[in-house]
mmCIF file of C-alpha atoms in Angstrom:
data_model
loop_
_atom_site.group_PDB
_atom_site.id
_atom_site.type_symbol
_atom_site.label_atom_id
_atom_site.label_comp_id
_atom_site.label_asym_id
_atom_site.label_seq_id
_atom_site.Cartn_x
_atom_site.Cartn_y
_atom_site.Cartn_z
ATOM 1 C CA MET D 1 21.125 83.143 110.857
ATOM 2 C CA LYS D 2 21.164 79.519 112.105
ATOM 3 C CA LEU D 3 17.981 77.529 112.141
ATOM 4 C CA SER D 4 17.135 75.470 115.202
ATOM 5 C CA LYS D 5 16.908 71.717 114.681
ATOM 6 C CA VAL D 6 13.113 72.026 114.790
ATOM 7 C CA GLY D 7 13.141 74.852 112.286
ATOM 8 C CA ALA D 8 15.445 72.910 109.931
ATOM 9 C CA ALA D 9 13.253 69.888 110.113
ATOM 10 C CA ALA D 10 10.200 71.945 109.327
ATOM 11 C CA ALA D 11 11.904 73.539 106.354
ATOM 12 C CA ILE D 12 12.900 70.138 104.982
ATOM 13 C CA ALA D 13 9.362 68.886 105.378
ATOM 14 C CA VAL D 14 8.043 71.872 103.504
ATOM 15 C CA ALA D 15 10.589 71.339 100.711
ATOM 16 C CA LEU D 16 9.735 67.685 100.405
ATOM 17 C CA ALA D 17 5.985 68.547 100.262
ATOM 18 C CA LEU D 18 6.561 71.044 97.527
ATOM 19 C CA THR D 19 8.703 68.479 95.630
ATOM 20 C CA ALA D 20 6.027 65.866 95.933
ATOM 21 C CA THR D 21 3.381 68.282 94.703
ATOM 22 C CA ALA D 22 5.510 69.223 91.725
ATOM 23 C CA CYS D 23 6.112 65.598 90.892
ATOM 24 C CA GLY D 24 2.439 64.919 91.276
ATOM 25 C CA GLY D 25 1.727 67.749 88.802
ATOM 26 C CA ASP D 26 4.118 66.208 86.288
ATOM 27 C CA SER D 27 2.598 62.795 86.834
ATOM 28 C CA ASP D 28 -0.881 64.153 86.112
ATOM 29 C CA LYS D 29 0.396 65.743 82.912
ATOM 30 C CA THR D 30 2.044 62.505 81.814
ATOM 31 C CA GLY D 31 -1.173 60.680 82.594
ATOM 32 C CA SER D 32 -3.203 63.068 80.495
ATOM 33 C CA ASP D 33 -0.678 62.843 77.716
ATOM 34 C CA ALA D 34 -0.624 59.052 78.053
ATOM 35 C CA GLY D 35 -3.431 58.894 75.532
ATOM 36 C CA ALA D 36 -1.076 60.384 72.984
ATOM 37 C CA SER D 37 2.076 58.580 74.020
ATOM 38 C CA GLY D 38 0.803 55.131 74.876
ATOM 39 C CA GLY D 39 1.116 55.334 78.689
ATOM 40 C CA THR D 40 -0.915 53.336 81.091
ATOM 41 C CA LYS D 41 -2.924 55.963 82.890
ATOM 42 C CA LYS D 42 -6.106 56.416 80.920
ATOM 43 C CA ASP D 43 -7.007 60.073 81.528
ATOM 44 C CA LYS D 44 -7.589 60.741 77.857
ATOM 45 C CA ILE D 45 -6.777 59.541 74.426
ATOM 46 C CA VAL D 46 -5.823 61.952 71.582
ATOM 47 C CA ILE D 47 -7.051 60.981 68.149
ATOM 48 C CA GLY D 48 -6.448 62.860 64.896
ATOM 49 C CA ILE D 49 -9.425 63.321 62.594
ATOM 50 C CA LYS D 50 -10.439 65.595 59.736
ATOM 51 C CA PHE D 51 -12.359 68.706 60.828
ATOM 52 C CA ASP D 52 -13.660 69.683 57.338
ATOM 53 C CA GLN D 53 -15.184 66.603 55.674
ATOM 54 C CA PRO D 54 -18.956 66.239 56.212
ATOM 55 C CA GLY D 55 -19.935 62.623 56.729
ATOM 56 C CA VAL D 56 -16.345 61.612 57.416
ATOM 57 C CA GLY D 57 -14.891 64.008 60.016
ATOM 58 C CA LEU D 58 -16.446 67.365 60.759
ATOM 59 C CA LYS D 59 -16.183 69.862 63.574
ATOM 60 C CA ALA D 60 -19.435 71.859 63.807
ATOM 61 C CA PRO D 61 -19.542 75.547 64.908
ATOM 62 C CA ASP D 62 -20.793 74.384 68.314
ATOM 63 C CA GLY D 63 -17.673 72.242 68.758
ATOM 64 C CA LYS D 64 -19.376 68.876 68.228
ATOM 65 C CA PHE D 65 -17.730 66.248 65.982
ATOM 66 C CA THR D 66 -19.634 64.103 63.521
ATOM 67 C CA GLY D 67 -18.795 61.674 60.743
ATOM 68 C CA PHE D 68 -18.067 58.039 60.012
ATOM 69 C CA ASP D 69 -14.428 58.366 61.073
ATOM 70 C CA VAL D 70 -15.594 60.009 64.319
ATOM 71 C CA ASP D 71 -17.833 57.035 64.985
ATOM 72 C CA VAL D 72 -15.077 54.584 64.235
ATOM 73 C CA ALA D 73 -12.622 56.453 66.452
ATOM 74 C CA THR D 74 -15.144 56.633 69.321
ATOM 75 C CA TYR D 75 -15.857 52.854 69.074
ATOM 76 C CA VAL D 76 -12.183 51.958 68.961
ATOM 77 C CA ALA D 77 -11.413 54.248 71.877
ATOM 78 C CA LYS D 78 -14.204 52.500 73.882
ATOM 79 C CA GLU D 79 -12.606 49.139 73.199
ATOM 80 C CA LEU D 80 -9.273 50.537 74.408
ATOM 81 C CA GLY D 81 -10.927 51.588 77.710
ATOM 82 C CA TYR D 82 -11.807 55.266 77.013
ATOM 83 C CA ALA D 83 -15.189 56.815 77.513
ATOM 84 C CA PRO D 84 -16.382 59.451 74.967
ATOM 85 C CA ASP D 85 -15.529 62.320 77.398
ATOM 86 C CA GLN D 86 -12.018 60.970 77.567
ATOM 87 C CA ILE D 87 -11.400 61.493 73.834
ATOM 88 C CA GLU D 88 -9.659 64.590 72.656
ATOM 89 C CA PHE D 89 -10.012 65.029 68.896
ATOM 90 C CA LYS D 90 -7.121 66.862 67.183
ATOM 91 C CA GLN D 91 -7.157 68.165 63.617
ATOM 92 C CA ALA D 92 -5.118 66.001 61.257
ATOM 93 C CA VAL D 93 -4.655 67.749 57.943
ATOM 94 C CA SER D 94 -3.396 65.392 55.297
ATOM 95 C CA ALA D 95 0.183 66.606 55.121
ATOM 96 C CA GLU D 96 0.697 66.388 58.908
ATOM 97 C CA ARG D 97 -0.759 62.954 59.711
ATOM 98 C CA GLU D 98 2.610 61.103 59.864
ATOM 99 C CA ASN D 99 4.192 63.890 61.887
ATOM 100 C CA LEU D 100 1.381 63.879 64.412
ATOM 101 C CA ILE D 101 1.833 60.137 64.992
ATOM 102 C CA SER D 102 5.629 60.014 65.056
ATOM 103 C CA ASN D 103 5.894 63.068 67.293
ATOM 104 C CA GLY D 104 3.505 61.572 69.837
ATOM 105 C CA ASP D 105 0.921 64.335 69.449
ATOM 106 C CA VAL D 106 -1.780 61.755 68.832
ATOM 107 C CA LYS D 107 -2.174 58.094 69.585
ATOM 108 C CA LEU D 108 -4.230 57.286 66.555
ATOM 109 C CA VAL D 109 -5.195 58.948 63.288
ATOM 110 C CA VAL D 110 -8.608 58.123 61.847
ATOM 111 C CA ALA D 111 -8.842 60.650 59.002
ATOM 112 C CA SER D 112 -9.748 59.176 55.585
ATOM 113 C CA TYR D 113 -6.179 57.899 55.767
ATOM 114 C CA SER D 114 -5.436 55.663 52.802
ATOM 115 C CA ILE D 115 -2.963 52.866 53.458
ATOM 116 C CA ASN D 116 0.067 52.933 51.114
ATOM 117 C CA ASP D 117 3.718 51.851 51.135
ATOM 118 C CA LYS D 118 5.157 55.380 51.352
ATOM 119 C CA ARG D 119 3.191 56.126 54.554
ATOM 120 C CA LYS D 120 4.077 52.726 55.996
ATOM 121 C CA GLU D 121 7.766 53.754 55.965
ATOM 122 C CA ARG D 122 6.987 56.193 58.840
ATOM 123 C CA VAL D 123 3.867 54.796 60.608
ATOM 124 C CA ASP D 124 1.955 51.549 61.056
ATOM 125 C CA PHE D 125 -1.720 51.029 60.321
ATOM 126 C CA ALA D 126 -4.568 48.937 61.741
ATOM 127 C CA GLY D 127 -7.402 47.824 59.452
ATOM 128 C CA PRO D 128 -8.323 48.658 56.836
ATOM 129 C CA TYR D 129 -11.820 49.622 58.093
ATOM 130 C CA PHE D 130 -13.216 51.149 54.917
ATOM 131 C CA LEU D 131 -12.769 50.821 51.110
ATOM 132 C CA ALA D 132 -13.341 54.047 49.179
ATOM 133 C CA HIS D 133 -13.024 54.693 45.487
ATOM 134 C CA GLN D 134 -12.352 57.896 43.603
ATOM 135 C CA ASP D 135 -15.566 59.009 42.023
ATOM 136 C CA LEU D 136 -17.292 62.028 40.462
ATOM 137 C CA LEU D 137 -20.061 64.264 41.937
ATOM 138 C CA VAL D 138 -22.356 65.924 39.413
ATOM 139 C CA ARG D 139 -25.642 67.851 39.535
ATOM 140 C CA ALA D 140 -28.640 65.620 40.240
ATOM 141 C CA ASP D 141 -30.225 66.386 36.836
ATOM 142 C CA ASP D 142 -27.072 65.898 34.779
ATOM 143 C CA THR D 143 -27.199 62.835 32.568
ATOM 144 C CA SER D 144 -24.288 63.765 30.331
ATOM 145 C CA ILE D 145 -21.511 62.355 32.613
ATOM 146 C CA THR D 146 -21.641 58.626 33.183
ATOM 147 C CA LYS D 147 -17.954 57.769 32.803
ATOM 148 C CA ALA D 148 -14.643 59.517 33.287
ATOM 149 C CA GLU D 149 -14.135 60.038 29.568
ATOM 150 C CA ASP D 150 -17.291 62.173 29.438
ATOM 151 C CA LEU D 151 -15.272 64.930 31.225
ATOM 152 C CA ASN D 152 -13.376 65.751 28.058
ATOM 153 C CA LYS D 153 -14.273 69.321 27.081
ATOM 154 C CA LYS D 154 -16.007 69.748 30.451
ATOM 155 C CA LYS D 155 -14.909 71.568 33.612
ATOM 156 C CA LEU D 156 -13.621 69.298 36.380
ATOM 157 C CA CYS D 157 -13.079 70.738 39.845
ATOM 158 C CA SER D 158 -10.950 69.571 42.777
ATOM 159 C CA VAL D 159 -8.791 71.148 45.475
ATOM 160 C CA THR D 160 -5.366 72.611 44.711
ATOM 161 C CA GLY D 161 -2.755 69.892 44.436
ATOM 162 C CA SER D 162 -5.298 67.062 44.341
ATOM 163 C CA THR D 163 -3.939 63.803 43.021
ATOM 164 C CA SER D 164 -7.494 62.735 42.252
ATOM 165 C CA ALA D 165 -8.011 65.448 39.594
ATOM 166 C CA GLN D 166 -4.599 64.836 38.133
ATOM 167 C CA ASN D 167 -5.390 61.168 37.865
ATOM 168 C CA VAL D 168 -8.474 61.851 35.806
ATOM 169 C CA LYS D 169 -6.850 64.432 33.590
ATOM 170 C CA THR D 170 -3.630 62.384 32.983
ATOM 171 C CA LYS D 171 -5.134 58.979 32.535
ATOM 172 C CA LEU D 172 -8.799 59.209 31.665
ATOM 173 C CA ALA D 173 -9.897 62.589 30.252
ATOM 174 C CA PRO D 174 -6.894 64.578 28.943
ATOM 175 C CA GLU D 175 -9.105 67.245 27.481
ATOM 176 C CA ALA D 176 -10.917 68.013 30.692
ATOM 177 C CA ASP D 177 -10.694 71.637 31.856
ATOM 178 C CA LEU D 178 -9.213 71.214 35.290
ATOM 179 C CA GLN D 179 -10.320 73.863 37.815
ATOM 180 C CA GLN D 180 -8.349 73.770 41.117
ATOM 181 C CA LEU D 181 -9.896 75.658 43.980
ATOM 182 C CA GLY D 182 -9.001 76.146 47.597
ATOM 183 C CA GLY D 183 -11.574 73.790 49.127
ATOM 184 C CA TYR D 184 -14.299 71.286 48.252
ATOM 185 C CA SER D 185 -16.981 73.693 49.397
ATOM 186 C CA GLU D 186 -15.867 76.101 46.660
ATOM 187 C CA CYS D 187 -16.155 73.333 44.121
ATOM 188 C CA LEU D 188 -19.664 72.492 45.361
ATOM 189 C CA THR D 189 -20.714 76.083 44.930
ATOM 190 C CA GLY D 190 -19.284 76.106 41.426
ATOM 191 C CA LEU D 191 -21.064 72.843 40.675
ATOM 192 C CA GLU D 192 -24.390 74.153 41.919
ATOM 193 C CA ASN D 193 -24.010 77.381 39.931
ATOM 194 C CA LYS D 194 -22.904 75.466 36.792
ATOM 195 C CA ALA D 195 -19.502 77.079 36.753
ATOM 196 C CA VAL D 196 -17.998 73.547 36.782
ATOM 197 C CA ASP D 197 -19.464 70.220 35.657
ATOM 198 C CA ALA D 198 -18.055 67.738 38.121
ATOM 199 C CA LEU D 199 -16.098 67.408 41.360
ATOM 200 C CA THR D 200 -13.708 64.501 42.054
ATOM 201 C CA THR D 201 -12.257 62.944 45.148
ATOM 202 C CA ASP D 202 -12.945 59.805 47.289
ATOM 203 C CA ASN D 203 -16.558 58.760 47.082
ATOM 204 C CA SER D 204 -16.863 58.776 50.910
ATOM 205 C CA ILE D 205 -16.074 62.490 50.961
ATOM 206 C CA LEU D 206 -18.348 63.228 48.024
ATOM 207 C CA ALA D 207 -21.163 61.272 49.701
ATOM 208 C CA GLY D 208 -20.675 63.228 52.894
ATOM 209 C CA TYR D 209 -21.118 66.588 51.161
ATOM 210 C CA ALA D 210 -24.109 65.314 49.165
ATOM 211 C CA ALA D 211 -25.775 64.058 52.395
ATOM 212 C CA GLN D 212 -25.658 67.497 54.110
ATOM 213 C CA ASP D 213 -29.137 68.910 54.684
ATOM 214 C CA LYS D 214 -28.381 71.980 52.526
ATOM 215 C CA ASN D 215 -27.310 69.762 49.624
ATOM 216 C CA LYS D 216 -29.904 67.061 49.607
ATOM 217 C CA GLY D 217 -31.361 66.461 46.183
ATOM 218 C CA LYS D 218 -28.901 68.814 44.464
ATOM 219 C CA PHE D 219 -26.100 66.354 43.626
ATOM 220 C CA LYS D 220 -25.391 62.687 42.858
ATOM 221 C CA LEU D 221 -22.447 60.374 42.692
ATOM 222 C CA VAL D 222 -21.780 58.962 39.225
ATOM 223 C CA GLY D 223 -20.812 55.617 40.813
ATOM 224 C CA LEU D 224 -17.361 55.076 39.339
ATOM 225 C CA SER D 225 -14.356 53.256 40.887
ATOM 226 C CA LEU D 226 -11.435 55.258 39.526
ATOM 227 C CA SER D 227 -9.058 54.038 42.311
ATOM 228 C CA ASN D 228 -9.090 51.911 45.426
ATOM 229 C CA GLU D 229 -8.476 53.732 48.775
ATOM 230 C CA ASN D 230 -8.238 51.441 51.819
ATOM 231 C CA TYR D 231 -8.721 53.639 54.939
ATOM 232 C CA GLY D 232 -6.616 52.518 57.853
ATOM 233 C CA ILE D 233 -6.041 53.800 61.423
ATOM 234 C CA GLY D 234 -2.559 55.214 61.730
ATOM 235 C CA LEU D 235 -0.458 54.564 64.815
ATOM 236 C CA LYS D 236 3.143 54.730 65.979
ATOM 237 C CA LYS D 237 5.491 52.475 64.052
ATOM 238 C CA GLY D 238 6.407 49.300 65.893
ATOM 239 C CA ASP D 239 3.550 49.400 68.452
ATOM 240 C CA LYS D 240 2.312 45.889 67.697
ATOM 241 C CA GLU D 241 0.324 45.587 70.891
ATOM 242 C CA LEU D 242 -1.767 48.649 70.033
ATOM 243 C CA GLN D 243 -2.086 47.510 66.439
ATOM 244 C CA THR D 244 -3.506 44.179 67.556
ATOM 245 C CA LYS D 245 -6.020 45.860 69.919
ATOM 246 C CA VAL D 246 -7.221 48.297 67.335
ATOM 247 C CA ASN D 247 -7.595 45.541 64.740
ATOM 248 C CA ALA D 248 -9.699 43.555 67.204
ATOM 249 C CA ALA D 249 -11.866 46.658 67.834
ATOM 250 C CA ILE D 250 -12.489 47.159 64.055
ATOM 251 C CA LYS D 251 -13.448 43.485 63.678
ATOM 252 C CA LYS D 252 -15.845 43.756 66.568
ATOM 253 C CA MET D 253 -17.423 46.907 65.225
ATOM 254 C CA GLU D 254 -18.059 45.162 61.917
ATOM 255 C CA ALA D 255 -19.402 41.964 63.584
ATOM 256 C CA ASP D 256 -21.878 43.643 65.989
ATOM 257 C CA GLY D 257 -23.544 45.931 63.396
ATOM 258 C CA ALA D 258 -22.098 49.244 64.659
ATOM 259 C CA TRP D 259 -20.061 49.655 61.478
ATOM 260 C CA ALA D 260 -23.121 49.266 59.154
ATOM 261 C CA ALA D 261 -25.161 51.595 61.368
ATOM 262 C CA ALA D 262 -22.445 54.263 61.159
ATOM 263 C CA ILE D 263 -22.367 53.941 57.332
ATOM 264 C CA GLU D 264 -26.147 54.405 57.075
ATOM 265 C CA LYS D 265 -26.187 57.371 59.554
ATOM 266 C CA ASN D 266 -23.381 59.263 57.856
ATOM 267 C CA PHE D 267 -23.827 58.413 54.121
ATOM 268 C CA GLY D 268 -27.313 57.068 53.709
ATOM 269 C CA PRO D 269 -29.066 60.306 52.783
ATOM 270 C CA SER D 270 -26.818 60.723 49.723
ATOM 271 C CA GLY D 271 -27.768 57.375 48.258
ATOM 272 C CA TYR D 272 -24.227 56.202 48.551
ATOM 273 C CA LYS D 273 -23.797 52.416 48.680
ATOM 274 C CA ALA D 274 -20.591 51.577 50.555
ATOM 275 C CA GLU D 275 -18.536 48.567 49.848
ATOM 276 C CA PRO D 276 -18.743 45.705 52.389
ATOM 277 C CA ALA D 277 -16.326 46.053 55.211
ATOM 278 C CA PRO D 278 -12.870 45.056 54.010
ATOM 279 C CA ALA D 279 -10.855 42.291 55.582
ATOM 280 C CA VAL D 280 -8.490 43.475 58.307
ATOM 281 C CA THR D 281 -5.039 42.629 56.948
ATOM 282 C CA GLU D 282 -2.518 45.071 58.530
ATOM 283 C CA GLY D 283 -0.221 43.455 61.069
ATOM 284 C CA SER D 284 -0.997 39.944 59.890
#
């Protein structure tokens, strides 16, 4: 059946309208994803954090996010032009951080992410914004462990595959009885029940666990510096403009007191004394 000229014109108009709507839908999606891919429309920004590290990056049962890395990420996002309700936090487990960045799933990773040469082969960093050290967590009334060598003949706990625990056993306390469990919370339970004598990982993570309300007064950090871990903010390799902006945000956070306030809020209850803010050196 032939269409009249009027009918044909109407059909074309409808088709064009549908096409425009479809393009508009794609444009909105791209705008929303721009936070992850570095686009210009600032609907949201996707940032990778840890979901299971109290004091550093934690997702509570009610869906709220807390921790020092969360505060840093929120501050940096603000400086990039994003309000808190425009931030989407995405879980960044250690083994997937580089993939999340290089695949464009996130724009930034702020997840106790130590800067090292191997990682810099795949991603760039801004910062550092925090200097952590590998330390030991023991029971508050334990005076028998004051240095790593005291772990000889004692039970040392860390998570399965932890380089921290292997570092202690290989280099410092070869006679330590290494217990590797599925998570830090299991090590804490063992520490409280005297099934193990110490837990090791970055002091920032240990301090976060010790600062939890349910753990206050039960544990203490020994105060060792068994390694240096400079936490940086991971971003897509070669994005120098973003790196410069994030570095500027970190410097501003340190200068205006927000960095120190975030340290006290997240780690203060554990008695943890953080190092001064490190100099920002990436990208220079």
